[in-house]
Coordinates of C-alpha atoms and ligand atoms in Angstrom, one line a residue:
X28 CA 23.6 80.9 -10.8
X29 CA 21.1 78.5 -12.3
X30 CA 17.5 79.0 -13.4
X31 CA 17.7 82.7 -14.2
X32 CA 15.4 84.5 -16.6
X33 CA 16.2 87.2 -19.1
X34 CA 13.0 89.1 -20.1
X35 CA 12.8 91.3 -23.1
X36 CA 9.8 93.6 -23.5
X37 CA 8.5 95.1 -26.7
X38 CA 7.0 94.6 -30.1
X39 CA 7.8 91.8 -32.6
X40 CA 6.3 92.4 -36.0
X41 CA 5.5 90.4 -39.1
X42 CA 8.3 91.3 -41.7
X43 CA 7.7 91.1 -45.4
X44 CA 10.8 91.3 -47.6
X45 CA 11.3 90.9 -51.4
X46 CA 11.9 87.3 -52.4
X47 CA 12.3 87.9 -56.2
X48 CA 9.8 87.6 -59.0
X49 CA 7.5 89.9 -57.1
X50 CA 7.1 87.4 -54.3
X51 CA 7.2 88.4 -50.7
X52 CA 8.9 86.4 -47.9
X53 CA 7.4 86.5 -44.5
X54 CA 9.5 86.7 -41.3
X55 CA 9.2 88.0 -37.8
X56 CA 11.4 90.7 -36.2
X57 CA 11.6 93.8 -34.0
X58 CA 14.4 95.4 -32.0
X59 CA 13.7 93.8 -28.5
X60 CA 12.8 90.5 -30.1
X61 CA 16.1 90.5 -32.1
X62 CA 18.0 91.1 -28.9
X63 CA 16.2 88.2 -27.2
X64 CA 17.1 86.0 -30.2
X65 CA 20.8 86.8 -29.8
X66 CA 20.7 86.5 -26.1
X67 CA 19.1 83.0 -26.5
X68 CA 21.8 82.0 -29.0
X69 CA 24.6 83.1 -26.8
X70 CA 23.4 82.4 -23.2
X71 CA 24.0 79.1 -21.4
X72 CA 21.0 76.7 -21.2
X73 CA 20.5 77.4 -17.5
X74 CA 19.2 80.8 -18.5
X75 CA 15.7 81.1 -19.9
X76 CA 14.9 83.9 -22.3
X77 CA 11.3 85.1 -22.4
X78 CA 9.6 87.6 -24.6
X79 CA 6.9 89.9 -23.2
X80 CA 4.5 91.5 -25.6
X81 CA 0.8 91.5 -26.5
X82 CA -0.6 89.7 -29.5
X83 CA -4.0 89.0 -30.9
X84 CA -6.0 85.8 -31.4
X85 CA -5.5 85.5 -35.1
X86 CA -3.6 82.9 -37.1
X87 CA -0.6 85.3 -37.6
X88 CA -0.3 85.8 -33.8
X89 CA -0.4 82.0 -33.4
X90 CA 2.3 81.7 -36.1
X91 CA 4.5 84.3 -34.4
X92 CA 4.2 82.6 -31.0
X93 CA 5.2 79.3 -32.7
X94 CA 8.2 81.0 -34.3
X95 CA 9.3 82.5 -31.0
X96 CA 9.0 79.2 -29.3
X97 CA 11.0 77.4 -32.0
X98 CA 13.8 79.9 -31.3
X99 CA 13.9 78.6 -27.7
X100 CA 12.3 81.8 -26.3
X101 CA 9.6 81.5 -23.8
X102 CA 6.1 82.8 -24.7
X103 CA 4.1 81.9 -21.7
X104 CA 4.0 85.5 -20.5
X105 CA 2.7 86.9 -23.8
X106 CA -0.7 88.7 -23.5
X107 CA -3.3 87.6 -26.1
X108 CA -6.0 90.1 -26.9
X109 CA -9.2 89.1 -28.6
X110 CA -9.7 90.8 -32.0
X111 CA -6.2 92.3 -32.3
X112 CA -3.4 91.5 -34.8
X113 CA 0.4 91.9 -34.8
X114 CA 2.1 94.9 -36.4
X115 CA 3.5 94.5 -39.9
X116 CA 6.4 96.1 -41.9
X117 CA 7.7 95.7 -45.4
X118 CA 11.3 96.1 -46.6
X119 CA 11.2 97.8 -50.0
X120 CA 14.2 97.6 -52.3
X121 CA 14.7 100.2 -55.0
X122 CA 18.0 100.4 -56.9
X123 CA 19.7 98.6 -54.0
X124 CA 18.4 101.1 -51.4
X125 CA 16.2 99.8 -48.6
X126 CA 13.2 101.7 -47.3
X127 CA 10.5 100.6 -44.8
X128 CA 6.7 100.8 -44.7
X129 CA 5.0 100.1 -41.4
X130 CA 1.5 99.1 -40.4
X131 CA 1.7 99.1 -36.7
X132 CA -0.7 101.8 -35.5
X133 CA -3.2 99.4 -34.2
X134 CA -0.9 96.5 -33.3
X135 CA -1.7 94.4 -30.3
X136 CA 1.7 95.2 -28.9
X137 CA 0.5 98.8 -28.2
X138 CA -1.5 97.3 -25.4
X139 CA 1.3 95.3 -23.8
X140 CA 1.2 97.4 -20.6
X141 CA -2.5 97.9 -20.5
X142 CA -2.9 95.0 -18.0
X143 CA -0.7 96.0 -15.1
X144 CA -1.1 92.7 -13.3
X145 CA 0.1 90.8 -16.3
X146 CA 3.1 93.2 -16.7
X147 CA 4.0 92.9 -13.0
X148 CA 3.9 89.1 -13.1
X149 CA 6.3 89.1 -16.1
X150 CA 8.7 91.6 -14.6
X151 CA 8.7 90.0 -11.2
X152 CA 9.6 86.6 -12.7
X153 CA 12.8 88.0 -14.3
X154 CA 16.3 88.6 -13.1
X155 CA 17.2 90.8 -16.1
X156 CA 14.7 93.1 -17.8
X157 CA 15.4 94.5 -21.2
X158 CA 13.4 97.2 -23.0
X159 CA 13.9 100.0 -25.5
X160 CA 12.9 103.5 -26.6
X161 CA 10.7 101.7 -29.2
X162 CA 8.9 99.8 -26.5
X163 CA 8.1 103.1 -24.8
X164 CA 7.3 104.9 -28.1
X165 CA 4.5 102.5 -29.1
X166 CA 2.6 102.8 -25.8
X167 CA -0.2 105.3 -25.0
X168 CA 1.4 107.8 -22.6
X169 CA -0.3 106.4 -19.5
X170 CA 0.8 102.9 -20.3
X171 CA 4.4 104.1 -20.8
X172 CA 4.1 105.6 -17.3
X173 CA 2.8 102.2 -16.0
X174 CA 5.7 100.3 -17.6
X175 CA 8.3 102.8 -16.3
X176 CA 6.9 102.4 -12.8
X177 CA 7.3 98.6 -13.1
X178 CA 10.8 99.1 -14.4
X179 CA 11.7 101.3 -11.5
X180 CA 10.4 98.6 -9.1
X181 CA 12.5 96.1 -10.8
X182 CA 15.6 98.3 -10.5
X183 CA 14.8 98.9 -6.8
X184 CA 14.5 95.1 -6.3
X185 CA 18.1 94.7 -7.6
X186 CA 17.3 93.3 -11.0
X187 CA 19.6 94.2 -13.9
X188 CA 17.4 96.7 -15.9
X189 CA 18.8 97.3 -19.4
X190 CA 17.6 100.0 -21.8
X191 CA 18.5 100.8 -25.4
X192 CA 17.1 104.2 -26.3
X193 CA 16.7 103.3 -30.0
X194 CA 15.4 106.7 -30.9
X195 CA 12.8 106.7 -33.6
X196 CA 11.2 110.2 -33.8
X197 CA 8.4 109.1 -36.2
X198 CA 7.0 106.9 -33.4
X199 CA 6.6 109.8 -31.0
X200 CA 3.9 112.4 -30.8
X201 CA 6.4 115.2 -30.2
X202 CA 10.1 115.8 -29.6
X203 CA 9.5 116.9 -26.0
X204 CA 7.5 113.7 -25.2
X205 CA 10.3 111.6 -26.8
X206 CA 13.1 113.4 -25.0
X207 CA 11.3 113.2 -21.6
X208 CA 10.2 109.6 -21.9
X209 CA 13.5 108.3 -23.2
X210 CA 15.3 110.2 -20.4
X211 CA 13.0 108.6 -17.9
X212 CA 13.7 105.2 -19.4
X213 CA 17.4 105.8 -18.9
X214 CA 16.9 107.1 -15.4
X215 CA 14.9 104.0 -14.5
X216 CA 17.7 101.6 -15.7
X217 CA 21.0 100.3 -14.5
X218 CA 22.7 99.8 -17.9
X219 CA 22.0 102.0 -20.9
X220 CA 23.1 100.9 -24.4
X221 CA 22.6 103.8 -26.9
X222 CA 23.9 104.1 -30.5
X223 CA 25.9 107.3 -31.0
X224 CA 24.5 108.0 -34.4
X225 CA 21.0 108.3 -33.0
X226 CA 22.0 110.3 -29.9
X227 CA 23.9 112.8 -32.1
X228 CA 21.2 113.1 -34.6
X229 CA 18.2 113.4 -32.2
X230 CA 19.6 114.6 -28.9
X231 CA 22.4 116.8 -30.3
X232 CA 25.4 115.1 -28.6
X233 CA 28.6 116.4 -30.3
X234 CA 30.7 113.6 -28.9
X235 CA 30.5 110.1 -27.3
X236 CA 31.6 111.9 -24.1
X237 CA 28.5 114.0 -24.3
X238 CA 26.3 110.9 -24.6
X239 CA 28.0 109.3 -21.6
X240 CA 27.8 112.4 -19.5
X241 CA 24.1 112.9 -20.3
X242 CA 23.1 109.4 -19.3
X243 CA 25.4 109.4 -16.2
X244 CA 23.6 112.7 -15.2
X245 CA 20.3 110.9 -15.5
X246 CA 21.5 108.2 -13.1
X247 CA 22.5 105.3 -15.3
X248 CA 25.4 103.5 -13.5
X249 CA 26.7 101.7 -16.6
X250 CA 26.7 102.8 -20.2
X251 CA 27.8 101.2 -23.5
X252 CA 27.8 103.6 -26.5
X253 CA 27.8 101.7 -29.8
X254 CA 29.4 103.5 -32.8
X255 CA 29.1 101.2 -35.8
X256 CA 32.4 100.3 -37.4
X257 CA 34.1 102.7 -35.0
X258 CA 33.6 100.3 -32.0
X259 CA 32.1 100.9 -28.6
X260 CA 32.9 103.0 -25.5
X261 CA 32.1 101.5 -22.1
X262 CA 31.7 103.4 -18.9
X263 CA 31.1 100.9 -16.1
X264 CA 30.9 102.5 -12.7
X265 CA 33.0 105.3 -14.0
X266 CA 35.7 103.2 -15.6
X267 CA 36.2 103.8 -19.3
X268 CA 37.2 101.3 -21.9
X269 CA 37.2 101.4 -25.7
X270 CA 36.6 98.2 -27.7
X271 CA 37.1 98.3 -31.5
X272 CA 34.7 96.7 -34.0
X273 CA 35.9 93.7 -35.8
X274 CA 36.9 94.1 -39.4
X275 CA 34.3 92.9 -41.9
X276 CA 35.2 91.8 -45.4
X277 CA 31.9 92.8 -46.9
X278 CA 29.1 94.5 -45.0
X279 CA 25.9 92.9 -46.4
X280 CA 23.1 94.1 -44.2
X281 CA 23.4 96.2 -41.0
X282 CA 19.9 95.4 -39.8
X283 CA 20.0 94.5 -36.2
X284 CA 23.7 95.2 -35.7
X285 CA 22.9 97.0 -32.5
X286 CA 20.3 94.5 -31.3
X287 CA 22.7 91.6 -31.8
X288 CA 25.5 93.4 -30.1
X289 CA 23.2 94.0 -27.1
X290 CA 22.1 90.4 -26.9
X291 CA 25.6 89.0 -27.2
X292 CA 27.1 91.6 -24.8
X293 CA 24.5 90.8 -22.1
X294 CA 24.9 87.1 -22.5
X295 CA 28.6 87.3 -21.6
X296 CA 28.3 90.1 -19.1
X297 CA 25.7 88.2 -17.2
X298 CA 27.9 85.1 -17.0
X299 CA 31.2 86.8 -16.3
X300 CA 30.6 90.3 -15.1
X301 CA 33.5 91.3 -17.4
X302 CA 32.2 94.2 -19.5
X303 CA 35.2 94.7 -21.8
X304 CA 35.4 91.0 -22.6
X305 CA 31.7 90.9 -23.2
X306 CA 32.0 93.8 -25.7
X307 CA 34.8 92.0 -27.5
X308 CA 32.7 88.9 -27.8
X309 CA 29.7 91.0 -28.9
X310 CA 31.8 92.8 -31.6
X311 CA 32.5 89.4 -33.0
X312 CA 28.9 88.3 -33.1
X313 CA 27.7 91.7 -34.6
X314 CA 30.4 91.5 -37.3
X315 CA 28.9 88.2 -38.4
X316 CA 25.4 89.6 -38.3
X317 CA 26.3 92.5 -40.6
X318 CA 28.0 90.0 -43.0
X319 CA 24.7 88.2 -43.5
X320 CA 21.2 89.1 -44.8
X321 CA 18.3 89.7 -42.4
X322 CA 17.8 90.7 -38.8
X323 CA 18.0 87.2 -37.4
X324 CA 21.1 85.2 -38.2
X325 CA 21.0 81.6 -37.1
X326 CA 23.2 80.4 -34.2
X327 CA 25.3 78.2 -36.5
X328 CA 26.6 81.3 -38.4
X329 CA 27.5 83.3 -35.4
X330 CA 30.9 81.6 -34.8
X331 CA 30.1 80.7 -31.2
X332 CA 32.4 78.3 -29.5
X333 CA 31.7 75.5 -27.0
X334 CA 28.2 74.7 -28.0
X335 CA 26.9 78.3 -27.5
Ligands
ADP9 P1 22.9 100.3 -34.4 O1 22.5 99.1 -35.2 O2 22.1 100.3 -33.1 O3 23.0 101.6 -35.0 P2 25.8 100.2 -34.5 O4 25.7 100.6 -36.0 O5 26.5 101.1 -33.6 O6 24.4 99.9 -33.9 O7 26.4 98.8 -34.5 C1 26.4 97.9 -33.4 C2 27.7 97.1 -33.4 O8 27.7 96.3 -34.6 C3 29.0 97.9 -33.4 O9 29.4 98.2 -32.1 C4 29.9 96.9 -34.1 O10 30.4 95.9 -33.2 C5 29.0 96.2 -35.1 N1 29.1 96.8 -36.4 C6 28.2 97.7 -37.0 N2 28.6 98.1 -38.2 C7 29.8 97.4 -38.4 C8 30.7 97.4 -39.5 N3 30.5 98.1 -40.6 N4 31.8 96.6 -39.4 C9 32.0 95.9 -38.3 N5 31.2 95.9 -37.2 C10 30.1 96.6 -37.3

């Protein structure tokens, strides 16, 4: 059981948020990176957690690599591309409402699958491979095809391949490409972890049953459907379980609720194989994450026991 590697594939961006007095605070975040962060916080030390992306050779890329390393997440597989820079987003606050501006069209991460050998080396080194609909959305179509072929190879090799559809229509060239590529992502995976809100809004599911049936029909063996404060539904090898969300006194910031749930869930599931227990644990971690500001809540505030 020792020496296993969890690999998350996607884009981590520079985050600018309001720090008061017109000042901006710099951070780093992105769906697949957030999940790696929580997996690292919750997994035992005999697991390594690595992030796979592409970055540039500028000072901001160096800073991001240093930040990822400080979080205990491996960076040795990250591709560096001369002349490129990381993507950037800003959180705007107006009358208490948050909105987001993105500068990611030319980000280095868009080339993360452009070197197939590099990608293969990373995927082959892992026991668990995690990616999302955002990972697929940012890639040129032929690179998404390359990544999906590598993902299918990983599944065929018996690795646990985990996919969060994370549907973001604005990142896709058309609805049809989005639908087809996300469906292919799910078909290529073993465990699919969608959020019901997204699936209802963009794929027209009128119930959680509909989401489960759609992903089952595509060939996913195991499905976890997250539904915010209404808990999660698990379907593992056909067996259904409902796990409620934890009560939260005051929801402060729901950024990365789903990402943290995924990371915490996987950490327990990988160690015990008990999906309902893993979901109960993850509901506790996600409840703490929505009670704090920001995407990345430090380990000390996650209420983990026994040194995790
Ligand atoms: P996403 O961020 O992907 O939309 P959800 O909103 O479904 O994901 O949230 C993921 C998990 O976070 C939920 O399953 C739940 O455990 C927790 N969570 C989210 N919102 C709340 C809330 N208001 N109260 C308690 N837990 C929450």
